[in-house]
mmCIF file of N, CA, C and O and ligand atoms in Angstrom:
data_model
loop_
_atom_site.group_PDB
_atom_site.id
_atom_site.type_symbol
_atom_site.label_atom_id
_atom_site.label_comp_id
_atom_site.label_asym_id
_atom_site.label_seq_id
_atom_site.Cartn_x
_atom_site.Cartn_y
_atom_site.Cartn_z
ATOM 1 N N MET G 1 -7.669 1.786 31.611
ATOM 2 C CA MET G 1 -8.126 1.246 30.368
ATOM 3 C C MET G 1 -9.180 -0.023 30.810
ATOM 4 O O MET G 1 -8.634 -0.634 31.499
ATOM 5 N N THR G 2 -10.259 -0.127 29.834
ATOM 6 C CA THR G 2 -10.982 -0.869 30.782
ATOM 7 C C THR G 2 -10.518 -2.446 29.914
ATOM 8 O O THR G 2 -10.231 -2.147 28.678
ATOM 9 N N ALA G 3 -10.998 -3.083 30.476
ATOM 10 C CA ALA G 3 -10.964 -4.501 29.499
ATOM 11 C C ALA G 3 -11.474 -4.885 28.285
ATOM 12 O O ALA G 3 -12.925 -4.345 28.258
ATOM 13 N N ILE G 4 -10.977 -5.625 27.282
ATOM 14 C CA ILE G 4 -11.532 -5.956 26.204
ATOM 15 C C ILE G 4 -12.242 -7.453 26.355
ATOM 16 O O ILE G 4 -11.232 -8.180 26.642
ATOM 17 N N ILE G 5 -12.975 -7.567 26.273
ATOM 18 C CA ILE G 5 -13.741 -9.004 26.115
ATOM 19 C C ILE G 5 -14.008 -9.518 24.882
ATOM 20 O O ILE G 5 -14.231 -8.911 23.811
ATOM 21 N N CYS G 6 -13.375 -10.950 24.341
ATOM 22 C CA CYS G 6 -13.499 -11.520 22.992
ATOM 23 C C CYS G 6 -14.849 -11.695 22.924
ATOM 24 O O CYS G 6 -15.913 -12.471 24.056
ATOM 25 N N GLY G 7 -15.463 -11.389 21.611
ATOM 26 C CA GLY G 7 -16.439 -11.759 20.907
ATOM 27 C C GLY G 7 -16.901 -13.082 20.978
ATOM 28 O O GLY G 7 -18.155 -13.601 20.811
ATOM 29 N N LYS G 8 -15.926 -13.812 20.763
ATOM 30 C CA LYS G 8 -16.155 -15.130 20.426
ATOM 31 C C LYS G 8 -16.194 -16.090 21.579
ATOM 32 O O LYS G 8 -17.107 -17.320 21.678
ATOM 33 N N CYS G 9 -14.987 -15.692 22.583
ATOM 34 C CA CYS G 9 -15.381 -16.530 23.899
ATOM 35 C C CYS G 9 -15.639 -16.191 25.081
ATOM 36 O O CYS G 9 -15.235 -16.802 26.024
ATOM 37 N N ARG G 10 -15.702 -15.067 25.384
ATOM 38 C CA ARG G 10 -16.039 -13.934 26.331
ATOM 39 C C ARG G 10 -15.062 -14.036 27.183
ATOM 40 O O ARG G 10 -14.883 -13.493 28.394
ATOM 41 N N GLN G 11 -13.717 -14.319 26.821
ATOM 42 C CA GLN G 11 -12.454 -14.269 28.048
ATOM 43 C C GLN G 11 -12.067 -12.756 27.507
ATOM 44 O O GLN G 11 -12.131 -11.961 26.879
ATOM 45 N N GLU G 12 -11.137 -12.280 28.750
ATOM 46 C CA GLU G 12 -10.501 -10.702 28.633
ATOM 47 C C GLU G 12 -9.495 -11.095 27.714
ATOM 48 O O GLU G 12 -8.718 -11.986 27.210
ATOM 49 N N MET G 13 -9.009 -9.819 26.798
ATOM 50 C CA MET G 13 -8.506 -9.479 26.174
ATOM 51 C C MET G 13 -7.447 -8.910 25.921
ATOM 52 O O MET G 13 -7.372 -7.948 26.754
ATOM 53 N N TRP G 14 -5.494 -9.259 25.900
ATOM 54 C CA TRP G 14 -4.513 -8.502 26.188
ATOM 55 C C TRP G 14 -3.934 -7.811 24.734
ATOM 56 O O TRP G 14 -3.996 -8.555 23.802
ATOM 57 N N GLU G 15 -3.358 -6.851 25.120
ATOM 58 C CA GLU G 15 -2.611 -6.283 23.850
ATOM 59 C C GLU G 15 -1.234 -6.997 23.572
ATOM 60 O O GLU G 15 -0.703 -7.489 24.525
ATOM 61 N N VAL G 16 -1.312 -7.336 22.327
ATOM 62 C CA VAL G 16 0.272 -8.093 22.059
ATOM 63 C C VAL G 16 0.540 -7.418 20.531
ATOM 64 O O VAL G 16 0.010 -6.692 20.011
ATOM 65 N N GLU G 17 1.824 -7.821 20.135
ATOM 66 C CA GLU G 17 2.207 -7.380 19.082
ATOM 67 C C GLU G 17 2.673 -8.723 18.030
ATOM 68 O O GLU G 17 3.072 -9.464 18.570
ATOM 69 N N LEU G 18 1.789 -8.545 17.127
ATOM 70 C CA LEU G 18 1.625 -9.678 15.777
ATOM 71 C C LEU G 18 2.899 -9.521 15.066
ATOM 72 O O LEU G 18 2.519 -8.294 14.561
ATOM 73 N N PRO G 19 3.605 -10.531 14.937
ATOM 74 C CA PRO G 19 4.496 -10.142 13.872
ATOM 75 C C PRO G 19 3.893 -9.819 12.560
ATOM 76 O O PRO G 19 5.044 -9.347 11.645
ATOM 77 N N ARG G 20 2.972 -10.412 12.037
ATOM 78 C CA ARG G 20 2.595 -10.114 10.763
ATOM 79 C C ARG G 20 0.987 -10.137 10.469
ATOM 80 O O ARG G 20 0.400 -11.239 11.071
ATOM 81 N N TYR G 21 0.403 -9.622 10.222
ATOM 82 C CA TYR G 21 -0.902 -9.179 9.906
ATOM 83 C C TYR G 21 -1.239 -8.536 8.252
ATOM 84 O O TYR G 21 -1.148 -7.536 8.176
ATOM 85 N N GLU G 22 -2.257 -9.235 7.572
ATOM 86 C CA GLU G 22 -2.711 -8.896 6.465
ATOM 87 C C GLU G 22 -4.011 -8.087 6.601
ATOM 88 O O GLU G 22 -4.934 -8.821 6.736
ATOM 89 N N PHE G 23 -3.789 -6.799 7.033
ATOM 90 C CA PHE G 23 -5.429 -6.040 7.347
ATOM 91 C C PHE G 23 -5.736 -6.250 5.589
ATOM 92 O O PHE G 23 -7.292 -5.879 5.976
ATOM 93 N N GLU G 24 -5.249 -5.704 4.532
ATOM 94 C CA GLU G 24 -5.900 -5.526 3.635
ATOM 95 C C GLU G 24 -5.427 -6.553 2.568
ATOM 96 O O GLU G 24 -4.051 -6.590 2.704
ATOM 97 N N GLU G 25 -6.100 -7.102 1.626
ATOM 98 C CA GLU G 25 -5.496 -8.110 0.634
ATOM 99 C C GLU G 25 -4.371 -7.838 -0.037
ATOM 100 O O GLU G 25 -4.212 -6.883 -0.375
ATOM 101 N N GLY G 26 -3.326 -8.681 0.342
ATOM 102 C CA GLY G 26 -2.273 -8.243 -0.599
ATOM 103 C C GLY G 26 -1.308 -7.355 0.162
ATOM 104 O O GLY G 26 0.037 -7.037 -0.324
ATOM 105 N N ILE G 27 -1.296 -6.770 0.928
ATOM 106 C CA ILE G 27 -0.881 -5.908 1.994
ATOM 107 C C ILE G 27 -0.398 -6.645 3.416
ATOM 108 O O ILE G 27 -1.427 -6.432 4.213
ATOM 109 N N VAL G 28 0.869 -7.056 3.564
ATOM 110 C CA VAL G 28 1.257 -7.752 4.648
ATOM 111 C C VAL G 28 1.955 -6.744 5.471
ATOM 112 O O VAL G 28 2.850 -6.274 5.410
ATOM 113 N N LEU G 29 1.469 -6.202 6.996
ATOM 114 C CA LEU G 29 2.194 -5.296 7.876
ATOM 115 C C LEU G 29 3.196 -6.278 8.761
ATOM 116 O O LEU G 29 2.402 -7.589 9.157
ATOM 117 N N GLU G 30 3.889 -5.629 9.025
ATOM 118 C CA GLU G 30 4.783 -6.557 10.371
ATOM 119 C C GLU G 30 4.349 -5.572 11.699
ATOM 120 O O GLU G 30 4.627 -4.470 11.808
ATOM 121 N N ASN G 31 4.948 -6.539 12.755
ATOM 122 C CA ASN G 31 4.627 -5.881 14.293
ATOM 123 C C ASN G 31 3.286 -5.281 14.575
ATOM 124 O O ASN G 31 3.429 -3.786 14.789
ATOM 125 N N VAL G 32 2.261 -5.721 14.232
ATOM 126 C CA VAL G 32 1.063 -5.068 14.056
ATOM 127 C C VAL G 32 0.445 -4.846 15.689
ATOM 128 O O VAL G 32 0.570 -6.351 16.407
ATOM 129 N N ARG G 33 0.290 -4.059 16.589
ATOM 130 C CA ARG G 33 -0.583 -3.879 17.923
ATOM 131 C C ARG G 33 -2.152 -4.902 17.781
ATOM 132 O O ARG G 33 -2.794 -3.836 16.724
ATOM 133 N N GLY G 34 -2.439 -5.563 18.314
ATOM 134 C CA GLY G 34 -3.704 -6.087 18.171
ATOM 135 C C GLY G 34 -4.149 -6.656 19.996
ATOM 136 O O GLY G 34 -3.106 -6.637 20.693
ATOM 137 N N MET G 35 -5.310 -6.932 19.951
ATOM 138 C CA MET G 35 -5.887 -7.575 21.140
ATOM 139 C C MET G 35 -5.795 -9.099 20.976
ATOM 140 O O MET G 35 -6.442 -9.216 19.711
ATOM 141 N N ARG G 36 -5.577 -9.690 21.968
ATOM 142 C CA ARG G 36 -5.771 -11.438 21.813
ATOM 143 C C ARG G 36 -5.911 -11.766 23.276
ATOM 144 O O ARG G 36 -5.621 -11.506 24.061
ATOM 145 N N CYS G 37 -6.828 -12.738 22.878
ATOM 146 C CA CYS G 37 -7.745 -13.947 24.208
ATOM 147 C C CYS G 37 -6.511 -15.014 24.185
ATOM 148 O O CYS G 37 -5.803 -15.571 23.515
ATOM 149 N N SER G 38 -7.121 -15.477 25.743
ATOM 150 C CA SER G 38 -5.864 -16.896 25.676
ATOM 151 C C SER G 38 -6.387 -18.050 24.726
ATOM 152 O O SER G 38 -5.517 -18.667 24.579
ATOM 153 N N GLU G 39 -7.743 -17.886 23.965
ATOM 154 C CA GLU G 39 -7.871 -18.696 22.935
ATOM 155 C C GLU G 39 -7.473 -18.581 21.757
ATOM 156 O O GLU G 39 -7.030 -19.482 20.641
ATOM 157 N N GLY G 40 -6.646 -17.494 21.489
ATOM 158 C CA GLY G 40 -6.061 -16.970 20.222
ATOM 159 C C GLY G 40 -6.859 -16.202 19.312
ATOM 160 O O GLY G 40 -6.154 -15.876 18.356
ATOM 161 N N HIS G 41 -7.973 -15.768 19.703
ATOM 162 C CA HIS G 41 -8.674 -15.117 19.029
ATOM 163 C C HIS G 41 -7.759 -13.421 18.950
ATOM 164 O O HIS G 41 -7.715 -13.207 19.917
ATOM 165 N N VAL G 42 -7.943 -13.094 17.586
ATOM 166 C CA VAL G 42 -7.451 -11.518 17.616
ATOM 167 C C VAL G 42 -8.768 -10.592 17.383
ATOM 168 O O VAL G 42 -9.650 -10.859 16.310
ATOM 169 N N THR G 43 -8.503 -9.319 17.875
ATOM 170 C CA THR G 43 -9.405 -8.433 17.299
ATOM 171 C C THR G 43 -8.363 -7.458 17.345
ATOM 172 O O THR G 43 -7.721 -7.136 17.950
ATOM 173 N N PHE G 44 -8.868 -6.231 17.056
ATOM 174 C CA PHE G 44 -8.424 -4.734 17.021
ATOM 175 C C PHE G 44 -9.513 -3.418 17.720
ATOM 176 O O PHE G 44 -10.542 -3.258 17.166
ATOM 177 N N THR G 45 -8.728 -2.741 18.365
ATOM 178 C CA THR G 45 -9.226 -1.499 18.883
ATOM 179 C C THR G 45 -9.516 -0.512 17.825
ATOM 180 O O THR G 45 -8.742 -0.695 16.720
ATOM 181 N N GLU G 46 -10.607 0.547 17.869
ATOM 182 C CA GLU G 46 -10.811 1.283 16.733
ATOM 183 C C GLU G 46 -9.128 2.258 16.278
ATOM 184 O O GLU G 46 -8.671 2.359 15.285
ATOM 185 N N GLU G 47 -8.465 2.028 17.693
ATOM 186 C CA GLU G 47 -7.188 3.071 17.303
ATOM 187 C C GLU G 47 -6.109 2.086 16.457
ATOM 188 O O GLU G 47 -5.398 2.669 15.982
ATOM 189 N N GLN G 48 -6.186 0.857 16.980
ATOM 190 C CA GLN G 48 -5.335 0.093 16.437
ATOM 191 C C GLN G 48 -5.886 -0.088 14.865
ATOM 192 O O GLN G 48 -4.988 -0.404 13.870
ATOM 193 N N ALA G 49 -6.992 -0.271 14.975
ATOM 194 C CA ALA G 49 -7.307 -0.542 13.299
ATOM 195 C C ALA G 49 -7.200 0.697 12.170
ATOM 196 O O ALA G 49 -6.617 0.626 11.123
ATOM 197 N N GLN G 50 -7.412 2.080 13.176
ATOM 198 C CA GLN G 50 -6.844 3.407 12.303
ATOM 199 C C GLN G 50 -5.043 3.189 11.812
ATOM 200 O O GLN G 50 -5.264 3.563 11.094
ATOM 201 N N GLU G 51 -4.521 2.456 13.346
ATOM 202 C CA GLU G 51 -3.167 2.809 12.480
ATOM 203 C C GLU G 51 -2.557 1.518 11.603
ATOM 204 O O GLU G 51 -1.817 2.168 10.584
ATOM 205 N N MET G 52 -3.562 0.383 11.562
ATOM 206 C CA MET G 52 -3.068 -0.284 10.481
ATOM 207 C C MET G 52 -3.499 0.091 8.904
ATOM 208 O O MET G 52 -2.834 0.070 8.101
ATOM 209 N N GLU G 53 -4.743 0.863 8.953
ATOM 210 C CA GLU G 53 -5.332 1.264 7.750
ATOM 211 C C GLU G 53 -4.466 2.153 7.304
ATOM 212 O O GLU G 53 -4.144 2.609 6.164
ATOM 213 N N ARG G 54 -3.891 3.070 8.455
ATOM 214 C CA ARG G 54 -2.999 4.274 7.865
ATOM 215 C C ARG G 54 -1.640 3.849 7.163
ATOM 216 O O ARG G 54 -0.938 4.299 6.207
ATOM 217 N N ARG G 55 -1.265 2.664 7.997
ATOM 218 C CA ARG G 55 0.200 2.028 7.278
ATOM 219 C C ARG G 55 -0.032 1.350 6.010
ATOM 220 O O ARG G 55 0.979 1.153 5.251
ATOM 221 N N SER G 56 -1.456 0.795 5.956
ATOM 222 C CA SER G 56 -1.732 -0.102 4.337
ATOM 223 C C SER G 56 -1.656 1.399 3.311
ATOM 224 O O SER G 56 -1.102 0.954 2.193
ATOM 225 N N GLU G 57 -2.318 2.194 3.658
ATOM 226 C CA GLU G 57 -2.215 3.529 2.689
ATOM 227 C C GLU G 57 -0.926 3.959 2.277
ATOM 228 O O GLU G 57 -0.576 4.180 1.021
ATOM 229 N N ASP G 58 0.183 3.989 3.530
ATOM 230 C CA ASP G 58 1.125 4.363 2.991
ATOM 231 C C ASP G 58 1.805 3.373 2.068
ATOM 232 O O ASP G 58 2.610 3.589 0.902
ATOM 233 N N ILE G 59 1.729 1.918 2.537
ATOM 234 C CA ILE G 59 2.391 1.032 1.201
ATOM 235 C C ILE G 59 1.683 1.078 0.042
ATOM 236 O O ILE G 59 2.626 0.935 -0.870
ATOM 237 N N LYS G 60 0.327 1.364 0.100
ATOM 238 C CA LYS G 60 -0.265 1.415 -1.621
ATOM 239 C C LYS G 60 0.659 2.423 -2.035
ATOM 240 O O LYS G 60 0.908 2.547 -3.594
ATOM 241 N N LYS G 61 0.776 4.001 -0.819
ATOM 242 C CA LYS G 61 1.073 5.045 -2.211
ATOM 243 C C LYS G 61 2.831 4.865 -2.235
ATOM 244 O O LYS G 61 2.905 5.270 -3.764
ATOM 245 N N TYR G 62 3.633 4.152 -1.710
ATOM 246 C CA TYR G 62 4.980 4.245 -2.256
ATOM 247 C C TYR G 62 5.151 3.120 -2.981
ATOM 248 O O TYR G 62 6.306 2.914 -3.107
ATOM 249 N N ALA G 63 4.436 2.076 -2.961
ATOM 250 C CA ALA G 63 5.094 0.403 -3.448
ATOM 251 C C ALA G 63 5.415 0.676 -4.488
ATOM 252 O O ALA G 63 6.452 -0.034 -5.120
ATOM 253 N N PHE G 64 4.555 1.378 -5.475
ATOM 254 C CA PHE G 64 4.751 1.431 -7.153
ATOM 255 C C PHE G 64 5.260 2.927 -7.635
ATOM 256 O O PHE G 64 4.412 3.412 -7.900
ATOM 257 N N ARG G 65 6.580 2.877 -7.088
ATOM 258 C CA ARG G 65 7.109 4.591 -7.524
ATOM 259 C C ARG G 65 8.353 4.011 -7.912
ATOM 260 O O ARG G 65 9.251 3.408 -7.500
ATOM 261 N N PHE G 66 8.601 4.715 -9.041
ATOM 262 C CA PHE G 66 9.974 4.718 -9.646
ATOM 263 C C PHE G 66 10.651 6.146 -9.869
ATOM 264 O O PHE G 66 9.849 6.986 -10.575
ATOM 265 N N VAL G 67 11.807 6.265 -9.835
ATOM 266 C CA VAL G 67 12.355 7.518 -10.223
ATOM 267 C C VAL G 67 13.315 6.946 -11.425
ATOM 268 O O VAL G 67 13.994 6.028 -11.303
ATOM 269 N N ARG G 68 13.297 8.185 -12.764
ATOM 270 C CA ARG G 68 14.325 7.566 -13.676
ATOM 271 C C ARG G 68 14.569 9.025 -14.203
ATOM 272 O O ARG G 68 14.174 9.869 -14.062
ATOM 273 N N SER G 69 15.779 8.750 -15.008
ATOM 274 C CA SER G 69 16.189 10.286 -15.311
ATOM 275 C C SER G 69 15.947 10.045 -16.820
ATOM 276 O O SER G 69 15.552 9.221 -17.506
ATOM 277 N N VAL G 70 15.656 11.682 -17.346
ATOM 278 C CA VAL G 70 15.184 11.929 -18.709
ATOM 279 C C VAL G 70 16.278 11.819 -19.684
ATOM 280 O O VAL G 70 17.575 12.149 -19.074
ATOM 281 N N SER G 71 16.599 11.326 -20.820
ATOM 282 C CA SER G 71 17.753 11.128 -21.688
ATOM 283 C C SER G 71 17.007 12.114 -22.885
ATOM 284 O O SER G 71 15.979 12.132 -23.056
ATOM 285 N N LYS G 72 18.096 11.891 -23.739
ATOM 286 C CA LYS G 72 17.647 12.996 -25.012
ATOM 287 C C LYS G 72 17.647 11.950 -26.466
ATOM 288 O O LYS G 72 18.718 11.128 -26.536
ATOM 289 N N SER G 73 16.685 12.009 -27.467
ATOM 290 C CA SER G 73 16.968 11.089 -28.467
ATOM 291 C C SER G 73 16.549 12.194 -29.683
ATOM 292 O O SER G 73 15.572 12.925 -29.767
ATOM 293 N N ALA G 74 17.483 12.732 -30.550
ATOM 294 C CA ALA G 74 17.218 13.845 -31.367
ATOM 295 C C ALA G 74 16.570 15.003 -30.894
ATOM 296 O O ALA G 74 17.444 15.001 -29.796
ATOM 297 N N ARG G 75 15.379 15.697 -31.007
ATOM 298 C CA ARG G 75 14.968 16.925 -30.697
ATOM 299 C C ARG G 75 13.994 16.416 -29.326
ATOM 300 O O ARG G 75 13.706 17.294 -28.774
ATOM 301 N N SER G 76 13.758 15.165 -29.354
ATOM 302 C CA SER G 76 12.817 14.515 -28.282
ATOM 303 C C SER G 76 13.635 14.252 -26.926
ATOM 304 O O SER G 76 14.890 14.058 -26.873
ATOM 305 N N LEU G 77 12.822 14.413 -25.889
ATOM 306 C CA LEU G 77 13.324 13.970 -24.764
ATOM 307 C C LEU G 77 12.486 12.517 -24.344
ATOM 308 O O LEU G 77 11.678 12.249 -24.455
ATOM 309 N N VAL G 78 13.358 11.851 -23.395
ATOM 310 C CA VAL G 78 12.912 10.251 -23.466
ATOM 311 C C VAL G 78 13.163 9.688 -22.021
ATOM 312 O O VAL G 78 13.827 9.917 -21.193
ATOM 313 N N ILE G 79 11.905 9.169 -21.553
ATOM 314 C CA ILE G 79 11.272 8.578 -20.173
ATOM 315 C C ILE G 79 11.657 7.197 -20.490
ATOM 316 O O ILE G 79 10.722 6.675 -21.132
ATOM 317 N N ARG G 80 12.580 6.571 -19.802
ATOM 318 C CA ARG G 80 12.410 4.784 -20.049
ATOM 319 C C ARG G 80 11.161 4.584 -18.846
ATOM 320 O O ARG G 80 11.517 4.834 -17.866
ATOM 321 N N ILE G 81 10.457 3.486 -19.329
ATOM 322 C CA ILE G 81 9.451 3.014 -18.511
ATOM 323 C C ILE G 81 9.623 1.719 -17.857
ATOM 324 O O ILE G 81 10.235 0.562 -18.895
ATOM 325 N N PRO G 82 10.098 1.501 -16.448
ATOM 326 C CA PRO G 82 10.397 0.198 -15.881
ATOM 327 C C PRO G 82 9.549 -0.671 -16.297
ATOM 328 O O PRO G 82 8.721 -1.062 -16.613
ATOM 329 N N VAL G 83 10.260 -1.850 -16.782
ATOM 330 C CA VAL G 83 9.867 -3.567 -17.082
ATOM 331 C C VAL G 83 8.724 -3.963 -16.311
ATOM 332 O O VAL G 83 7.455 -3.920 -16.765
ATOM 333 N N ASP G 84 8.543 -3.671 -14.916
ATOM 334 C CA ASP G 84 7.505 -4.055 -13.939
ATOM 335 C C ASP G 84 6.416 -2.986 -14.274
ATOM 336 O O ASP G 84 4.949 -3.511 -14.059
ATOM 337 N N LEU G 85 6.692 -1.642 -14.306
ATOM 338 C CA LEU G 85 5.716 -0.913 -14.712
ATOM 339 C C LEU G 85 4.686 -1.203 -16.116
ATOM 340 O O LEU G 85 3.632 -0.947 -16.211
ATOM 341 N N ALA G 86 5.560 -1.384 -17.057
ATOM 342 C CA ALA G 86 5.102 -1.545 -18.347
ATOM 343 C C ALA G 86 4.088 -3.033 -18.513
ATOM 344 O O ALA G 86 3.007 -3.014 -19.174
ATOM 345 N N LYS G 87 4.780 -3.972 -17.527
ATOM 346 C CA LYS G 87 3.897 -5.030 -17.373
ATOM 347 C C LYS G 87 2.680 -4.925 -17.206
ATOM 348 O O LYS G 87 1.464 -5.352 -17.597
ATOM 349 N N HIS G 88 2.743 -4.296 -16.013
ATOM 350 C CA HIS G 88 1.690 -3.836 -14.920
ATOM 351 C C HIS G 88 0.481 -3.108 -15.782
ATOM 352 O O HIS G 88 -0.557 -3.249 -15.735
ATOM 353 N N LEU G 89 0.640 -1.997 -16.684
ATOM 354 C CA LEU G 89 0.047 -1.062 -17.465
ATOM 355 C C LEU G 89 -0.322 -1.815 -18.590
ATOM 356 O O LEU G 89 -0.809 -1.220 -19.617
ATOM 357 N N ASP G 90 0.408 -3.116 -19.111
ATOM 358 C CA ASP G 90 0.181 -3.604 -20.227
ATOM 359 C C ASP G 90 1.066 -2.915 -21.336
ATOM 360 O O ASP G 90 -0.028 -2.530 -22.616
ATOM 361 N N ILE G 91 1.862 -2.165 -21.588
ATOM 362 C CA ILE G 91 2.501 -1.313 -22.207
ATOM 363 C C ILE G 91 3.759 -2.192 -23.124
ATOM 364 O O ILE G 91 4.246 -2.628 -22.625
ATOM 365 N N THR G 92 3.667 -2.190 -24.420
ATOM 366 C CA THR G 92 4.197 -3.094 -25.307
ATOM 367 C C THR G 92 4.802 -2.110 -26.327
ATOM 368 O O THR G 92 4.735 -0.746 -26.324
ATOM 369 N N GLU G 93 6.263 -2.480 -27.087
ATOM 370 C CA GLU G 93 6.409 -1.292 -28.187
ATOM 371 C C GLU G 93 5.307 -1.316 -28.885
ATOM 372 O O GLU G 93 4.283 -2.163 -29.384
ATOM 373 N N ASN G 94 5.464 -0.062 -29.552
ATOM 374 C CA ASN G 94 4.123 0.399 -30.415
ATOM 375 C C ASN G 94 2.836 0.820 -29.605
ATOM 376 O O ASN G 94 1.906 1.315 -30.498
ATOM 377 N N SER G 95 3.049 0.828 -28.366
ATOM 378 C CA SER G 95 1.553 1.116 -27.477
ATOM 379 C C SER G 95 1.201 2.346 -27.852
ATOM 380 O O SER G 95 2.332 2.768 -27.777
ATOM 381 N N LYS G 96 0.076 2.669 -27.971
ATOM 382 C CA LYS G 96 -0.045 4.447 -27.820
ATOM 383 C C LYS G 96 -0.489 4.746 -26.658
ATOM 384 O O LYS G 96 -1.129 4.220 -25.737
ATOM 385 N N ILE G 97 -0.059 6.054 -26.361
ATOM 386 C CA ILE G 97 -0.186 6.900 -24.479
ATOM 387 C C ILE G 97 -0.478 8.017 -24.961
ATOM 388 O O ILE G 97 0.044 8.691 -26.269
ATOM 389 N N GLU G 98 -1.201 8.636 -24.214
ATOM 390 C CA GLU G 98 -1.500 9.747 -24.384
ATOM 391 C C GLU G 98 -1.113 10.866 -22.912
ATOM 392 O O GLU G 98 -0.858 10.514 -21.789
ATOM 393 N N MET G 99 -0.097 12.029 -23.093
ATOM 394 C CA MET G 99 0.287 12.622 -22.173
ATOM 395 C C MET G 99 -0.396 13.743 -22.070
ATOM 396 O O MET G 99 -0.542 14.500 -22.757
ATOM 397 N N VAL G 100 -0.514 13.990 -20.490
ATOM 398 C CA VAL G 100 -1.469 15.524 -20.183
ATOM 399 C C VAL G 100 -0.930 16.008 -19.372
ATOM 400 O O VAL G 100 -0.586 15.673 -18.156
ATOM 401 N N PRO G 101 -0.542 17.193 -19.447
ATOM 402 C CA PRO G 101 0.226 18.460 -18.349
ATOM 403 C C PRO G 101 -0.950 18.359 -17.100
ATOM 404 O O PRO G 101 -2.121 18.615 -17.362
ATOM 405 N N MET G 102 -0.470 18.274 -15.986
ATOM 406 C CA MET G 102 -1.406 18.555 -14.901
ATOM 407 C C MET G 102 -0.504 19.515 -13.966
ATOM 408 O O MET G 102 0.006 19.535 -13.120
ATOM 409 N N GLY G 103 -0.680 20.711 -14.472
ATOM 410 C CA GLY G 103 0.231 21.973 -13.836
ATOM 411 C C GLY G 103 1.636 22.174 -14.086
ATOM 412 O O GLY G 103 1.739 21.271 -15.581
ATOM 413 N N LYS G 104 2.226 22.451 -13.378
ATOM 414 C CA LYS G 104 4.046 22.879 -13.968
ATOM 415 C C LYS G 104 4.747 21.736 -13.891
ATOM 416 O O LYS G 104 5.785 21.796 -14.228
ATOM 417 N N LYS G 105 4.393 20.919 -12.639
ATOM 418 C CA LYS G 105 5.809 19.781 -12.482
ATOM 419 C C LYS G 105 4.700 18.634 -12.368
ATOM 420 O O LYS G 105 5.847 17.461 -11.936
ATOM 421 N N LYS G 106 3.978 18.348 -13.052
ATOM 422 C CA LYS G 106 3.247 17.120 -13.229
ATOM 423 C C LYS G 106 2.502 16.918 -14.419
ATOM 424 O O LYS G 106 1.801 17.716 -15.299
ATOM 425 N N PHE G 107 2.761 15.565 -14.925
ATOM 426 C CA PHE G 107 1.985 15.023 -15.849
ATOM 427 C C PHE G 107 1.608 13.731 -16.043
ATOM 428 O O PHE G 107 2.024 13.093 -15.481
ATOM 429 N N MET G 108 0.238 13.375 -16.914
ATOM 430 C CA MET G 108 -0.474 11.948 -16.498
ATOM 431 C C MET G 108 -0.203 11.561 -17.926
ATOM 432 O O MET G 108 -0.050 11.843 -18.640
ATOM 433 N N ILE G 109 -0.023 10.117 -18.002
ATOM 434 C CA ILE G 109 0.066 9.324 -19.006
ATOM 435 C C ILE G 109 -0.830 8.369 -19.248
ATOM 436 O O ILE G 109 -1.139 7.645 -18.170
ATOM 437 N N GLU G 110 -1.678 8.319 -20.121
ATOM 438 C CA GLU G 110 -2.710 7.288 -20.151
ATOM 439 C C GLU G 110 -2.260 6.325 -21.216
ATOM 440 O O GLU G 110 -2.237 6.923 -22.464
ATOM 441 N N VAL G 111 -2.700 5.102 -21.026
ATOM 442 C CA VAL G 111 -2.330 4.158 -22.246
ATOM 443 C C VAL G 111 -3.694 4.205 -22.994
ATOM 444 O O VAL G 111 -5.035 4.070 -22.605
ATOM 445 N N LYS G 112 -3.385 3.830 -24.173
ATOM 446 C CA LYS G 112 -4.737 4.425 -24.951
ATOM 447 C C LYS G 112 -5.012 2.867 -25.396
ATOM 448 O O LYS G 112 -4.323 2.054 -25.739
HETATM 449 ZN ZN1 ZN K 1 -11.546 -15.769 22.483
#
C-alpha cells in the first residue's frame, strides 16, 4: 500500500477508525474508516468514500419506513398514517390525497 500524504501539512497519513462522521448533512455514520495525519487532518480514499456513500444511501432508504396493518371501516379498508409521517408530509384531517396503483403490489399516495 502506498503512503498517503496529507494535502494540508504534507505528513504521512494512517488508516484510523473514526467513532462518528457526518459524510452527508444530517446523516451521522459510526465507526468510519478514514485516513488521518499526526496533525489530526482527515481525508478519505476513493474506496472509503464509496463505502460512506453506500452506508448513507442505506440510511436514507430505510430511515423513513413504517409498517402498518390494514383495518376495515364499513366497506372501505383503512391504513393509519403514522403521526411522524403525517407531520413530515403536512397531512392533517380533511387533507386531500390521491392514490395511484403502481403495478400489483405497490401504490403511490400524493398529497394534493
Ligand atoms: Zn495534516
